[in-house]
Coordinates of C-alpha atoms and ligand atoms in Angstrom, one line a residue:
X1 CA 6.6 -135.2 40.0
X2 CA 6.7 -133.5 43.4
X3 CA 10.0 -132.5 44.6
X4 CA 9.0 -133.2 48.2
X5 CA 6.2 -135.6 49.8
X6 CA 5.6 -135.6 53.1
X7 CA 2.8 -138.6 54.4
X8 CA 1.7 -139.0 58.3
X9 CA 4.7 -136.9 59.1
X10 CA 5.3 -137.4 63.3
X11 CA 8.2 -136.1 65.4
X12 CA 8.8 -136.8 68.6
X13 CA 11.3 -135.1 71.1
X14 CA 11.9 -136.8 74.5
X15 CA 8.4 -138.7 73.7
X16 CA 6.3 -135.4 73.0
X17 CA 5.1 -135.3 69.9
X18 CA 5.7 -131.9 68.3
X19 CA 4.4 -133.2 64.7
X20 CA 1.8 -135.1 63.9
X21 CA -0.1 -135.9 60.8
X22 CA 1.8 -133.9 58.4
X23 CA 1.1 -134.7 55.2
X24 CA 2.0 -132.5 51.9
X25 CA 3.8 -131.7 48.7
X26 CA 6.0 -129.5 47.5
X27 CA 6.0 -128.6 43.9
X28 CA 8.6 -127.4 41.4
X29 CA 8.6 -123.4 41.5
X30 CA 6.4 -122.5 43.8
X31 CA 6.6 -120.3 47.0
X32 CA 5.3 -121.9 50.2
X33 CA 5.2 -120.0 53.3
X34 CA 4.8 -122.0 56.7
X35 CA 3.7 -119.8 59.6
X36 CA 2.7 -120.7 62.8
X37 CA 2.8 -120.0 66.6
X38 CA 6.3 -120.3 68.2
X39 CA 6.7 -123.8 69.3
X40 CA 4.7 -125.0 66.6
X41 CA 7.0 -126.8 64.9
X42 CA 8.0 -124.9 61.9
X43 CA 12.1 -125.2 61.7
X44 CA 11.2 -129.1 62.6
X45 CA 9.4 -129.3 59.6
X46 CA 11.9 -127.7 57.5
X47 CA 14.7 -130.4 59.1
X48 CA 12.5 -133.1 58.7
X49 CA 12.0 -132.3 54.7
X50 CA 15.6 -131.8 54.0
X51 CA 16.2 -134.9 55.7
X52 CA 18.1 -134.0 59.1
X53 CA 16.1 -135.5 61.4
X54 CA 14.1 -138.6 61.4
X55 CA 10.5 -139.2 61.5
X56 CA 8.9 -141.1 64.5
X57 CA 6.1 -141.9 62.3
X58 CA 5.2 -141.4 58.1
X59 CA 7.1 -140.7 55.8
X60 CA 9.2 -137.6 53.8
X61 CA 9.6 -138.7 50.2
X62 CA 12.8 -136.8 48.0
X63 CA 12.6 -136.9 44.6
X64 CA 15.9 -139.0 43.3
X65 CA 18.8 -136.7 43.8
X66 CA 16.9 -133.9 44.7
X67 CA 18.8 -130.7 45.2
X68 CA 18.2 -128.7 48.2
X69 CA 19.5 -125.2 49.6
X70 CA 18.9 -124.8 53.5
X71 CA 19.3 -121.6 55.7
X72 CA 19.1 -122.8 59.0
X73 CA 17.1 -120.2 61.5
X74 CA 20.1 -120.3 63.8
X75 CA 23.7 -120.5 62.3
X76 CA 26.5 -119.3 64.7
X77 CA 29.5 -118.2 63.5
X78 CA 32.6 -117.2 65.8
X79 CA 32.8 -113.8 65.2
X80 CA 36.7 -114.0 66.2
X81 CA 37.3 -116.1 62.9
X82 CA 38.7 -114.4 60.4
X83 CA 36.9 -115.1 57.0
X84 CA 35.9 -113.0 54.2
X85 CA 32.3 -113.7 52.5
X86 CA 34.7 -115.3 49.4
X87 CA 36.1 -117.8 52.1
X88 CA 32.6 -118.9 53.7
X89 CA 31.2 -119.7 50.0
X90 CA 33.6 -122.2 49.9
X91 CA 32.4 -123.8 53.6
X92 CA 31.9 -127.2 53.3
X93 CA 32.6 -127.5 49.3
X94 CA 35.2 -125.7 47.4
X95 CA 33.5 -123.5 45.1
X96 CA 35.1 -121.4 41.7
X97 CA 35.2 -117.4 41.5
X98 CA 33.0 -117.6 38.6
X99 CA 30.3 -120.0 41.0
X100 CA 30.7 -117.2 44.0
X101 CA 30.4 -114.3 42.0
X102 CA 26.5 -115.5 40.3
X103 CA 25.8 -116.8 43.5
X104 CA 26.7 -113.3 45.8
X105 CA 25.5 -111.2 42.4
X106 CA 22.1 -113.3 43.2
X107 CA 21.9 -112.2 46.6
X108 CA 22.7 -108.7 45.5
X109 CA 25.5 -108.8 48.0
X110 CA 28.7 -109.3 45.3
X111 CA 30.1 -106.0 46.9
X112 CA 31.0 -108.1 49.7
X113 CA 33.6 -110.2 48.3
X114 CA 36.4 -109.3 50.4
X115 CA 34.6 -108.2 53.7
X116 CA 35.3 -110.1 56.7
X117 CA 31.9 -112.2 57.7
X118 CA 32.2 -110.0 61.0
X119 CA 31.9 -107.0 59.8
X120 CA 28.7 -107.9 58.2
X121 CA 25.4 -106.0 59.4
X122 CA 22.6 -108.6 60.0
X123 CA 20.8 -107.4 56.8
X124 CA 23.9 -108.7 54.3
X125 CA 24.9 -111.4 56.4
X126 CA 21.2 -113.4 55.3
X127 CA 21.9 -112.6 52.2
X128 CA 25.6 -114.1 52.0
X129 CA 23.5 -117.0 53.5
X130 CA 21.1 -117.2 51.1
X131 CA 23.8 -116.6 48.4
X132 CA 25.6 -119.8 50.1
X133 CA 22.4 -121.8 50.0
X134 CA 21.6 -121.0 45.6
X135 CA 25.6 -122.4 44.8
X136 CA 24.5 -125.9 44.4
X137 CA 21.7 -124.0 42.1
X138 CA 19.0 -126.2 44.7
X139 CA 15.5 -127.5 43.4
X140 CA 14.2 -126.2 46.7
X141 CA 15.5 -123.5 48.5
X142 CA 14.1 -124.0 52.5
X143 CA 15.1 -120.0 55.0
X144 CA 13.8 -120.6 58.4
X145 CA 13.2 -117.5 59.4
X146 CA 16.2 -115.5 57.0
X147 CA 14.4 -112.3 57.9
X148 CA 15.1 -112.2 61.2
X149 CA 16.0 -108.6 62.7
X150 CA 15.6 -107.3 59.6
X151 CA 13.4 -104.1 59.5
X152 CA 10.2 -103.9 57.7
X153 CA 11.5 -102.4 54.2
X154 CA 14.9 -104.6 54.7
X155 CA 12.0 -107.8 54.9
X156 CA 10.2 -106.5 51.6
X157 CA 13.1 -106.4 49.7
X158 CA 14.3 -109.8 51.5
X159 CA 11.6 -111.5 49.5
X160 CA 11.4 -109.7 46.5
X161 CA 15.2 -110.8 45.7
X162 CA 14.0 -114.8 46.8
X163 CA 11.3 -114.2 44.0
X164 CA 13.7 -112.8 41.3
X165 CA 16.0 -116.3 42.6
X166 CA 13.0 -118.2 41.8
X167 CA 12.9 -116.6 38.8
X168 CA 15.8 -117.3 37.4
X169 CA 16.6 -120.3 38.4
X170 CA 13.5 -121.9 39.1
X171 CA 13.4 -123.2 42.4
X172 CA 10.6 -123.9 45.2
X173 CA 10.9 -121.8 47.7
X174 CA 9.9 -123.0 51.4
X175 CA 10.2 -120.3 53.8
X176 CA 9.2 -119.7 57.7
X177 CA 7.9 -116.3 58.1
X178 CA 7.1 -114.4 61.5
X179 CA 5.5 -111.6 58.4
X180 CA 2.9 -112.5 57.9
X181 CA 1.7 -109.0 55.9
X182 CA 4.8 -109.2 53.7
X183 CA 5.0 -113.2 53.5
X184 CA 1.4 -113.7 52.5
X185 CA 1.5 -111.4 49.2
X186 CA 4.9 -113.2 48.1
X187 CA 3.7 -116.5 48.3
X188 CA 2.0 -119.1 46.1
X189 CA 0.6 -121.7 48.9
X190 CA 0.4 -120.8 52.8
X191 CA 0.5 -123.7 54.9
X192 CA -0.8 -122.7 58.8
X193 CA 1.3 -125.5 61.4
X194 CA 0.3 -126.0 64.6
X195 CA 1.9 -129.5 65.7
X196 CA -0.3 -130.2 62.4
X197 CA -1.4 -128.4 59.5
X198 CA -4.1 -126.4 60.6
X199 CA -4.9 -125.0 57.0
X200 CA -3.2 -124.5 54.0
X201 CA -4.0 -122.9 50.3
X202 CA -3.7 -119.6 49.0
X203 CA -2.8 -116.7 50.8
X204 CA -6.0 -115.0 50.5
X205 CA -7.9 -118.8 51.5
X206 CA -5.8 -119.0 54.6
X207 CA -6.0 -115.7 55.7
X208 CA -10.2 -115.8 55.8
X209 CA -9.9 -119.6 57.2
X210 CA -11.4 -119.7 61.2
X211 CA -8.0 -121.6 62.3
X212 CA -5.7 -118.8 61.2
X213 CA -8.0 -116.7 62.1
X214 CA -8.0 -118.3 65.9
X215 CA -4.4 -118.4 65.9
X216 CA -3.2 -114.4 64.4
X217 CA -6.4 -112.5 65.0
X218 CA -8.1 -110.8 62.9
X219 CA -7.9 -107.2 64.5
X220 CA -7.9 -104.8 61.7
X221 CA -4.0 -103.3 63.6
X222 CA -2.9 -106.5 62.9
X223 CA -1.0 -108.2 60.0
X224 CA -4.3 -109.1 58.1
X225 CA -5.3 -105.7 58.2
X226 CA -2.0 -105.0 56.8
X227 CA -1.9 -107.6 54.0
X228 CA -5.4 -106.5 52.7
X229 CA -4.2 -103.1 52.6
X230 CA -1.3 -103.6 50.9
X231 CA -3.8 -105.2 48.1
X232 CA -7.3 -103.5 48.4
X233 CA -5.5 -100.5 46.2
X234 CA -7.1 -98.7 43.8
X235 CA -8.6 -101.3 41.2
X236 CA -11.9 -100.7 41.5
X237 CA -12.3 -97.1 42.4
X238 CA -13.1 -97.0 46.7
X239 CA -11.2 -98.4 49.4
X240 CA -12.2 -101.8 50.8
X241 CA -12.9 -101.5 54.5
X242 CA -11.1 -104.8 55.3
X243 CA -14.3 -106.4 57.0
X244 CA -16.4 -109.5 56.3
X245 CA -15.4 -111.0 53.2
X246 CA -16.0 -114.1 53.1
X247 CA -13.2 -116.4 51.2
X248 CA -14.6 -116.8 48.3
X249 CA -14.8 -113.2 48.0
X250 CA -11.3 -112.5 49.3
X251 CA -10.0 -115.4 47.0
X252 CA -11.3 -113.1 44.2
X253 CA -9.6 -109.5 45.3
X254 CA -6.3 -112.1 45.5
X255 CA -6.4 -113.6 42.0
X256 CA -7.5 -110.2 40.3
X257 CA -4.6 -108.6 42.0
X258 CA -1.8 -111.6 41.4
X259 CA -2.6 -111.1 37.8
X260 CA -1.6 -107.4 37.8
X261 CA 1.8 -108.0 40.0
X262 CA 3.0 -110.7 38.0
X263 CA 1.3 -110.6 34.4
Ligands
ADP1 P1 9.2 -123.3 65.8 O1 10.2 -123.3 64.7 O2 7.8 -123.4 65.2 O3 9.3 -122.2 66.7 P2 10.5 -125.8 66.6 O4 10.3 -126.7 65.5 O5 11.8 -125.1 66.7 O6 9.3 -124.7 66.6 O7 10.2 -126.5 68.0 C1 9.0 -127.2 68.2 C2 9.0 -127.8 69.6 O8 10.0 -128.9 69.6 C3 9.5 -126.8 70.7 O9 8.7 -127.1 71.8 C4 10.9 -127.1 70.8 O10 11.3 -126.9 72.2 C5 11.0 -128.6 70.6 N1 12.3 -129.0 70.0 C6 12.8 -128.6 68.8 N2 14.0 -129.2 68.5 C7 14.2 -130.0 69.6 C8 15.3 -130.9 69.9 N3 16.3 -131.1 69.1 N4 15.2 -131.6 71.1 C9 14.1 -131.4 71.9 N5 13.1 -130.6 71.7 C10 13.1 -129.9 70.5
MG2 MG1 11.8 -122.1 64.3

């Protein structure tokens, strides 16, 4: 059973459309990245499949009693309110010591038990967000952008930790990812939004397809170039040069690779 089906998905905002024709799945334990041009309708998406907002047209299918952890891309917090990390874990539903602790030891932030939300740096505050979001231990855990002015190694080891979640306690992971170097490698399934799915499949499918290719360039400074380097290494003895493979080809490098990082 898919935890999440969307058919003919449409939104509509003061009668423009900003979705149309969205139609997928999401599957127990995987990692889905959504990437996409600003504007394109990515954090819609993610409200529209947690069920915040409505759809104009289509449908979004749950499965029955579905559990789902959100991080919203904006959450603002009066910085004024005093409240320790402990205190927000318990925001909206009282939670016990024992849940808070797995939860924040999850995130790697249970060090920050007694700090004052305020006096977090952006870095631990996504992570007592993401910590917030596994309590309910969700069947899908949806970050809209959670790496958000977080440097490059602070991103890496951002989604290394959302793996080791997945891990452990099985969840899908959907994500919305500026990253696109670091996202692509960490994820099972890419799908490419633009108002509509442009493409979607593997990371190493979407990165060679012509419309993701149209929308992030394929420059060899840019975060393809980055993505293949980070898995052209070594294997086979000389460097690839990063230049016209076709998919098929790249879909090969991918899966050879994948089986090393995760056997
Ligand atoms: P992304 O997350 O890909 O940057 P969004 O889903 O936030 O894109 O927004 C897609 C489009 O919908 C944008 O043009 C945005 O201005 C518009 N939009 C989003 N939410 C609302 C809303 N609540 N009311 C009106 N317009 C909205
Ligand atoms: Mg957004």
């Amino acid at each position: 059973m898919n935890l999440i089906e969307a058919r003919g998905l449409a939104i509509r905002f003061g009668g423009r459309e900003v979705l149309q024709h969205v139609t997928l799945d999401i599957h127990p334990g995987e990692i889905v990245t959504v990437v996409g041009p600003n504007g394109s309708g990515k954090s819609t998406l993610l409200r529209a499949l947690v069920g915040a907002i409505r759809p104009d047209a289509g449908e979004v299918r749950r499965a029955p009693g579905l559990r789902v952890g959100y991080v919203p891309q904006r959450l603002h917090i009066d910085p004024s309110l005093p409240m320790t990390v402990r205190r927000f874990l318990d925001l909206p539903n009282r939670v016990s010591d024992a849940e808070a602790h797995a939860a924040l030891s999850q995130g790697d932030v249970g060090s920050l038990w007694h700090q004052p939300l305020a006096s977090l740096s952006g870095g631990q505050f996504q992570r007592v967000l993401l910590a917030r979001a596994i309590l309910g231990r969700p069947q899908v855990l949806m970050l809209d952008e959670a790496t958000q002015g977080l440097d490059q190694p602070g991103e890496a080891a951002f989604y290394r930790q959302i793996e080791a979640i997945r891990d452990q306690i099985g969840c899908a992971v959907v994500m919305v990812s500026h990253e696109l170097h670091v996202v692509m490698s960490a994820s099972d399934r890419v799908i490419c939004l633009n108002g509509h799915v442009c493409c979607e499949g593997t990371p190493a499918v979407v990165s060679a397809a012509p419309e993701y290719r149209a929308l992030f360039g394929t420059g060899t400074g840019g975060a393809l170039a980055l993505y293949r380097h980070q898995h052209d290494h070594d294997h086979s003895g000389h460097v690839h040069d990063g230049h016209d493979h076709d998919a098929h080809d790249h879909d090969h490098h991918h899966h050879d690779h994948k089986a090393h990082d995760h056997a």
